[in-house]
Amino acid sequence: MEVFAADDLRLIGHAVTMLGGAVVRSRDDLIEIRLRDRRIELSAKTIGPQLRILTEWPEMPGVASVTAGLACVLNEPIPDALVSDIDFIRPWLRPQLVSPEELRGPRRAMCRREAFGALLLAISAGRGPRCALLTTKHLDAWGLTFEEVLMIATDNLTSALVPAGVHDIEGSAGVLAIAHDIEPACCAYLVFDRLCPGFSPAQGVVFAVPDEQTTLVLPVVDGGGAEGVAGLIQATLSWSADAESTSSDMLSDQVFWLRGEGTIERLPMTQIEEQGERRVQLEASGPMGELLRILGEATE
């Protein structure tokens, strides 16, 4: 049986306090905490592996690292006192795509840039839907620009995603999935050149970001045919249908083209439901028409 060492109990107790909670009771193998309106049991068997999987996890963690790690595992924001310390928070920074609805919520003060579609690009400290998003206050205190901090965050994400690899999707010709259990793999579009085999700077890729932990991507190949694009669209629609049936969060049900010059365009398509089945009608004009010509499916 795995048990907590005395130092583990002490560190976790301090970390829970920093997160605004309290330890209700503890024993060698289990700590029960109260955090806001939740009562949570932390098992020695499970919490250790959950923390050690974090790429930021140091060999000799202190209170600050345990606090940030627990925040990520328990879907809590890292305390602002830690976020404000650039030396500490640097490895915890990640790029983050957020929906425009966030501008009406508690994180509306975030620094952001337009990304693609209606989505916004922000920078998070930690991971998860409740993680802190950086504000002007943080950037001003550090004397850094949004673009400089985004570069740090993007390098961190790349280091986390590269070992996870890129995976084929069965039944979808040429479509790849960049996915991770906890990392915002939806931001892989920032580093397709480092992550995506077959990436062509000249032709770019077609991609979708169905949820925060996933990017579906298809490298565009001259004369490669439209089967791959159809497979990516179908995979995205299936994701959307699953999200509707399970009331899960869908980041975007749209498909985009990252073009060779670095611009991102939405590929227009119309979803049609007939006899309980959903299909897509492509508009063979504009960006989609140009893409189909490159793929050899349409002529001038």
Tab-separated table of C-alpha atoms in Angstrom:
chain	number	residue	atom	x	y	z
A	1	MET	CA	0.000	0.000	0.000
A	2	GLU	CA	1.318	3.415	-0.973
A	3	VAL	CA	1.393	5.941	1.854
A	4	PHE	CA	2.152	9.618	2.320
A	5	ALA	CA	5.456	10.514	3.943
A	6	ALA	CA	5.360	13.085	6.737
A	7	ASP	CA	6.842	15.722	4.380
A	8	ASP	CA	4.138	14.919	1.798
A	9	LEU	CA	1.392	15.526	4.348
A	10	ARG	CA	2.979	18.813	5.386
A	11	LEU	CA	3.446	20.078	1.808
A	12	ILE	CA	-0.046	19.091	0.710
A	13	GLY	CA	-1.551	20.709	3.811
A	14	HIS	CA	0.218	24.006	3.074
A	15	ALA	CA	-0.745	23.785	-0.604
A	16	VAL	CA	-4.419	23.199	0.169
A	17	THR	CA	-4.371	26.253	2.444
A	18	MET	CA	-2.837	28.354	-0.361
A	19	LEU	CA	-5.649	27.193	-2.644
A	20	GLY	CA	-8.191	28.470	-0.144
A	21	GLY	CA	-9.140	25.078	1.290
A	22	ALA	CA	-8.542	23.060	4.430
A	23	VAL	CA	-7.562	19.511	5.351
A	24	VAL	CA	-10.525	17.790	6.999
A	25	ARG	CA	-8.711	14.626	8.020
A	26	SER	CA	-5.681	12.644	6.961
A	27	ARG	CA	-4.123	9.243	7.385
A	28	ASP	CA	-1.132	7.479	5.889
A	29	ASP	CA	-2.817	6.672	2.549
A	30	LEU	CA	-5.586	9.286	2.234
A	31	ILE	CA	-6.106	13.013	2.725
A	32	GLU	CA	-9.622	14.454	2.704
A	33	ILE	CA	-9.847	18.166	1.932
A	34	ARG	CA	-12.551	20.794	1.693
A	35	LEU	CA	-12.062	23.171	-1.213
A	36	ARG	CA	-14.759	25.762	-1.837
A	37	ASP	CA	-17.956	23.720	-2.109
A	38	ARG	CA	-16.189	20.407	-2.707
A	39	ARG	CA	-14.979	17.619	-0.442
A	40	ILE	CA	-12.151	15.779	-2.183
A	41	GLU	CA	-10.192	12.674	-1.262
A	42	LEU	CA	-6.526	12.602	-2.284
A	43	SER	CA	-5.224	9.049	-2.368
A	44	ALA	CA	-1.499	8.382	-1.990
A	45	LYS	CA	-1.854	5.811	-4.785
A	46	THR	CA	-3.241	8.258	-7.336
A	47	ILE	CA	-2.207	11.820	-6.494
A	48	GLY	CA	1.532	11.108	-6.820
A	49	PRO	CA	1.340	9.881	-10.446
A	50	GLN	CA	-1.063	12.715	-11.321
A	51	LEU	CA	1.464	15.279	-10.113
A	52	ARG	CA	4.544	13.580	-11.538
A	53	ILE	CA	3.023	13.486	-15.042
A	54	LEU	CA	3.109	17.305	-15.097
A	55	THR	CA	6.080	18.398	-17.199
A	56	GLU	CA	6.782	21.244	-14.748
A	57	TRP	CA	7.103	18.895	-11.778
A	58	PRO	CA	10.560	19.355	-10.171
A	59	GLU	CA	12.643	16.590	-8.673
A	60	MET	CA	12.414	18.186	-5.211
A	61	PRO	CA	9.028	19.963	-5.060
A	62	GLY	CA	8.369	22.698	-2.521
A	63	VAL	CA	5.112	24.238	-1.357
A	64	ALA	CA	4.809	26.447	-4.462
A	65	SER	CA	5.174	23.520	-6.874
A	66	VAL	CA	2.769	21.317	-4.915
A	67	THR	CA	0.240	24.169	-4.853
A	68	ALA	CA	0.457	24.724	-8.615
A	69	GLY	CA	0.375	20.988	-9.278
A	70	LEU	CA	-2.697	20.440	-7.119
A	71	ALA	CA	-4.373	23.399	-8.818
A	72	CYS	CA	-3.917	21.743	-12.220
A	73	VAL	CA	-5.023	18.307	-11.003
A	74	LEU	CA	-8.066	19.634	-9.125
A	75	ASN	CA	-9.108	22.168	-11.799
A	76	GLU	CA	-8.406	25.184	-9.613
A	77	PRO	CA	-6.614	28.419	-10.582
A	78	ILE	CA	-3.018	28.760	-9.424
A	79	PRO	CA	-2.969	31.493	-6.721
A	80	ASP	CA	-2.130	34.930	-8.082
A	81	ALA	CA	0.828	35.268	-5.717
A	82	LEU	CA	2.487	32.417	-7.637
A	83	VAL	CA	1.272	33.561	-11.061
A	84	SER	CA	2.815	36.992	-10.442
A	85	ASP	CA	6.282	35.451	-9.915
A	86	ILE	CA	7.654	35.080	-13.452
A	87	ASP	CA	10.620	32.997	-12.294
A	88	PHE	CA	8.293	30.429	-10.761
A	89	ILE	CA	5.394	30.495	-13.211
A	90	ARG	CA	7.458	30.437	-16.430
A	91	PRO	CA	7.295	26.629	-16.979
A	92	TRP	CA	3.560	26.577	-16.152
A	93	LEU	CA	2.635	29.023	-18.943
A	94	ARG	CA	0.665	27.725	-21.944
A	95	PRO	CA	-1.075	29.280	-24.979
A	96	GLN	CA	-4.826	28.875	-24.643
A	97	LEU	CA	-7.724	29.173	-27.083
A	98	VAL	CA	-10.857	30.565	-25.481
A	99	SER	CA	-14.337	31.305	-26.761
A	100	PRO	CA	-15.655	34.880	-26.893
A	101	GLU	CA	-18.094	33.990	-24.082
A	102	GLU	CA	-15.108	34.323	-21.718
A	103	LEU	CA	-15.242	38.095	-22.314
A	104	ARG	CA	-18.454	38.141	-20.292
A	105	GLY	CA	-17.104	35.997	-17.469
A	106	PRO	CA	-14.696	36.358	-14.555
A	107	ARG	CA	-11.650	36.027	-16.840
A	108	ARG	CA	-12.674	38.912	-19.126
A	109	ALA	CA	-9.608	40.985	-18.113
A	110	MET	CA	-7.325	38.504	-19.900
A	111	CYS	CA	-4.789	39.698	-22.446
A	112	ARG	CA	-5.733	38.202	-25.792
A	113	ARG	CA	-5.355	38.300	-29.543
A	114	GLU	CA	-7.765	37.213	-32.261
A	115	ALA	CA	-6.945	33.653	-33.297
A	116	PHE	CA	-9.254	32.256	-36.004
A	117	GLY	CA	-12.977	31.852	-36.425
A	118	ALA	CA	-14.447	33.525	-33.350
A	119	LEU	CA	-11.794	32.092	-31.038
A	120	LEU	CA	-9.335	34.154	-29.001
A	121	LEU	CA	-5.732	33.364	-28.117
A	122	ALA	CA	-4.776	33.977	-24.490
A	123	ILE	CA	-1.980	32.750	-22.197
A	124	SER	CA	-2.773	30.566	-19.213
A	125	ALA	CA	-0.914	29.853	-15.996
A	126	GLY	CA	-1.614	26.164	-15.514
A	127	ARG	CA	-4.238	24.129	-17.316
A	128	GLY	CA	-7.932	23.443	-17.183
A	129	PRO	CA	-11.117	25.450	-17.742
A	130	ARG	CA	-10.645	27.432	-14.509
A	131	CYS	CA	-6.942	28.215	-14.884
A	132	ALA	CA	-5.763	31.810	-14.530
A	133	LEU	CA	-5.357	33.764	-17.764
A	134	LEU	CA	-2.644	36.421	-17.821
A	135	THR	CA	-3.682	40.067	-17.642
A	136	THR	CA	-1.947	43.347	-18.410
A	137	LYS	CA	-1.051	43.551	-14.711
A	138	HIS	CA	1.148	40.465	-15.032
A	139	LEU	CA	2.851	41.560	-18.258
A	140	ASP	CA	3.536	45.052	-16.935
A	141	ALA	CA	5.035	43.665	-13.710
A	142	TRP	CA	7.350	41.413	-15.721
A	143	GLY	CA	8.245	44.070	-18.298
A	144	LEU	CA	7.354	41.655	-21.103
A	145	THR	CA	5.053	41.918	-24.112
A	146	PHE	CA	2.244	39.509	-24.928
A	147	GLU	CA	4.271	38.178	-27.866
A	148	GLU	CA	7.346	37.528	-25.692
A	149	VAL	CA	5.350	35.599	-23.096
A	150	LEU	CA	3.464	33.741	-25.834
A	151	MET	CA	6.800	32.513	-27.178
A	152	ILE	CA	7.679	31.081	-23.740
A	153	ALA	CA	4.237	29.482	-23.430
A	154	THR	CA	4.407	27.990	-26.935
A	155	ASP	CA	7.841	26.460	-26.310
A	156	ASN	CA	6.465	24.897	-23.111
A	157	LEU	CA	3.522	23.429	-25.021
A	158	THR	CA	5.762	22.048	-27.750
A	159	SER	CA	7.974	20.303	-25.201
A	160	ALA	CA	4.877	18.707	-23.680
A	161	LEU	CA	3.260	17.642	-26.967
A	162	VAL	CA	6.274	16.287	-28.852
A	163	PRO	CA	6.648	13.176	-26.621
A	164	ALA	CA	2.912	12.459	-26.950
A	165	GLY	CA	3.281	12.297	-30.719
A	166	VAL	CA	0.809	12.586	-33.566
A	167	HIS	CA	-1.626	9.762	-34.279
A	168	ASP	CA	-3.488	8.444	-37.306
A	169	ILE	CA	-7.278	8.402	-37.128
A	170	GLU	CA	-8.640	5.061	-38.272
A	171	GLY	CA	-10.908	5.357	-41.275
A	172	SER	CA	-9.956	8.963	-42.040
A	173	ALA	CA	-7.382	8.951	-44.818
A	174	GLY	CA	-4.371	11.087	-43.943
A	175	VAL	CA	-6.048	12.774	-40.957
A	176	LEU	CA	-3.906	13.043	-37.845
A	177	ALA	CA	-4.795	13.776	-34.235
A	178	ILE	CA	-2.636	15.813	-31.899
A	179	ALA	CA	-4.090	15.098	-28.471
A	180	HIS	CA	-3.161	15.164	-24.805
A	181	ASP	CA	-4.990	14.348	-21.588
A	182	ILE	CA	-4.195	17.659	-19.870
A	183	GLU	CA	-2.321	19.931	-22.286
A	184	PRO	CA	-4.128	22.484	-24.533
A	185	ALA	CA	-3.368	20.605	-27.742
A	186	CYS	CA	-5.901	22.881	-29.480
A	187	CYS	CA	-2.992	25.350	-29.727
A	188	ALA	CA	-0.869	22.949	-31.779
A	189	TYR	CA	-1.641	25.160	-34.791
A	190	LEU	CA	1.059	27.505	-33.486
A	191	VAL	CA	3.732	24.844	-34.088
A	192	PHE	CA	2.484	22.569	-36.871
A	193	ASP	CA	5.938	22.831	-38.420
A	194	ARG	CA	7.451	21.209	-35.313
A	195	LEU	CA	4.721	18.655	-34.633
A	196	CYS	CA	3.135	17.589	-37.898
A	197	PRO	CA	4.910	15.138	-40.233
A	198	GLY	CA	4.294	16.015	-43.854
A	199	PHE	CA	3.761	19.686	-43.076
A	200	SER	CA	4.428	21.785	-46.172
A	201	PRO	CA	5.166	25.491	-45.658
A	202	ALA	CA	3.917	26.070	-49.195
A	203	GLN	CA	0.505	24.337	-48.961
A	204	GLY	CA	-0.211	24.408	-45.227
A	205	VAL	CA	-2.744	22.197	-43.452
A	206	VAL	CA	-6.479	21.822	-42.959
A	207	PHE	CA	-7.363	21.478	-39.282
A	208	ALA	CA	-10.086	21.535	-36.634
A	209	VAL	CA	-10.051	22.122	-32.873
A	210	PRO	CA	-13.063	20.197	-31.514
A	211	ASP	CA	-12.004	20.549	-27.892
A	212	GLU	CA	-9.297	21.991	-25.677
A	213	GLN	CA	-7.115	18.874	-25.690
A	214	THR	CA	-7.368	18.003	-29.400
A	215	THR	CA	-6.382	19.205	-32.856
A	216	LEU	CA	-7.337	17.247	-35.979
A	217	VAL	CA	-4.992	18.017	-38.853
A	218	LEU	CA	-4.510	17.118	-42.514
A	219	PRO	CA	-1.366	18.222	-44.371
A	220	VAL	CA	-2.354	19.608	-47.770
A	221	VAL	CA	-0.684	17.700	-50.626
A	222	ASP	CA	-0.696	18.946	-54.226
A	223	GLY	CA	-3.083	16.690	-56.169
A	224	GLY	CA	-3.816	14.667	-53.027
A	225	GLY	CA	-7.577	14.490	-53.616
A	226	ALA	CA	-10.444	15.481	-51.336
A	227	GLU	CA	-10.811	12.198	-49.411
A	228	GLY	CA	-8.695	13.464	-46.519
A	229	VAL	CA	-10.651	16.715	-46.234
A	230	ALA	CA	-13.900	14.743	-46.218
A	231	GLY	CA	-12.490	12.497	-43.484
A	232	LEU	CA	-11.466	15.467	-41.348
A	233	ILE	CA	-14.888	17.084	-41.749
A	234	GLN	CA	-16.611	13.807	-40.862
A	235	ALA	CA	-14.402	13.372	-37.778
A	236	THR	CA	-15.237	16.912	-36.673
A	237	LEU	CA	-18.968	16.351	-37.163
A	238	SER	CA	-18.790	13.106	-35.193
A	239	TRP	CA	-17.037	14.957	-32.391
A	240	SER	CA	-19.772	17.585	-32.437
A	241	ALA	CA	-22.519	14.946	-32.313
A	242	ASP	CA	-20.811	13.192	-29.387
A	243	ALA	CA	-20.461	16.510	-27.552
A	244	GLU	CA	-24.178	17.212	-28.030
A	245	SER	CA	-25.200	13.767	-26.784
A	246	THR	CA	-22.988	13.934	-23.686
A	247	SER	CA	-23.403	17.688	-22.989
A	248	SER	CA	-19.635	18.060	-23.297
A	249	ASP	CA	-17.907	21.307	-24.187
A	250	MET	CA	-17.134	21.773	-27.897
A	251	LEU	CA	-14.487	24.348	-28.668
A	252	SER	CA	-15.320	24.666	-32.392
A	253	ASP	CA	-17.234	22.633	-34.982
A	254	GLN	CA	-15.622	24.527	-37.871
A	255	VAL	CA	-12.786	23.516	-40.207
A	256	PHE	CA	-9.908	25.856	-41.059
A	257	TRP	CA	-7.060	26.124	-43.543
A	258	LEU	CA	-3.690	27.353	-42.363
A	259	ARG	CA	-2.276	28.579	-45.650
A	260	GLY	CA	1.324	28.679	-46.724
A	261	GLU	CA	1.717	32.385	-45.970
A	262	GLY	CA	0.512	31.843	-42.388
A	263	THR	CA	-3.051	33.150	-42.688
A	264	ILE	CA	-5.934	31.054	-41.341
A	265	GLU	CA	-9.254	30.932	-43.165
A	266	ARG	CA	-12.478	29.172	-42.261
A	267	LEU	CA	-13.605	26.717	-44.915
A	268	PRO	CA	-17.306	27.480	-45.484
A	269	MET	CA	-19.655	24.532	-45.336
A	270	THR	CA	-23.359	24.056	-44.719
A	271	GLN	CA	-24.591	21.352	-42.344
A	272	ILE	CA	-27.808	19.663	-43.412
A	273	GLU	CA	-29.889	17.222	-41.380
A	274	GLU	CA	-32.056	14.737	-43.276
A	275	GLN	CA	-33.965	11.847	-41.700
A	276	GLY	CA	-31.909	12.081	-38.531
A	277	GLU	CA	-28.572	12.071	-40.361
A	278	ARG	CA	-26.206	15.005	-40.663
A	279	ARG	CA	-24.242	15.741	-43.805
A	280	VAL	CA	-22.188	18.646	-45.087
A	281	GLN	CA	-22.468	20.571	-48.304
A	282	LEU	CA	-19.200	22.204	-49.334
A	283	GLU	CA	-19.172	25.568	-51.029
A	284	ALA	CA	-16.765	25.117	-53.928
A	285	SER	CA	-15.849	28.785	-54.089
A	286	GLY	CA	-13.539	31.132	-52.198
A	287	PRO	CA	-10.987	29.367	-49.942
A	288	MET	CA	-12.677	25.982	-50.357
A	289	GLY	CA	-12.611	26.291	-54.145
A	290	GLU	CA	-8.933	27.189	-54.079
A	291	LEU	CA	-8.178	24.260	-51.755
A	292	LEU	CA	-10.053	21.834	-54.017
A	293	ARG	CA	-8.044	23.069	-57.005
A	294	ILE	CA	-4.792	22.408	-55.142
A	295	LEU	CA	-6.056	18.949	-54.240
A	296	GLY	CA	-6.829	18.299	-57.923
A	297	GLU	CA	-10.582	18.099	-57.400
A	298	ALA	CA	-11.562	21.194	-59.365
A	299	THR	CA	-10.324	23.123	-62.367
A	300	GLU	CA	-10.090	26.864	-62.950
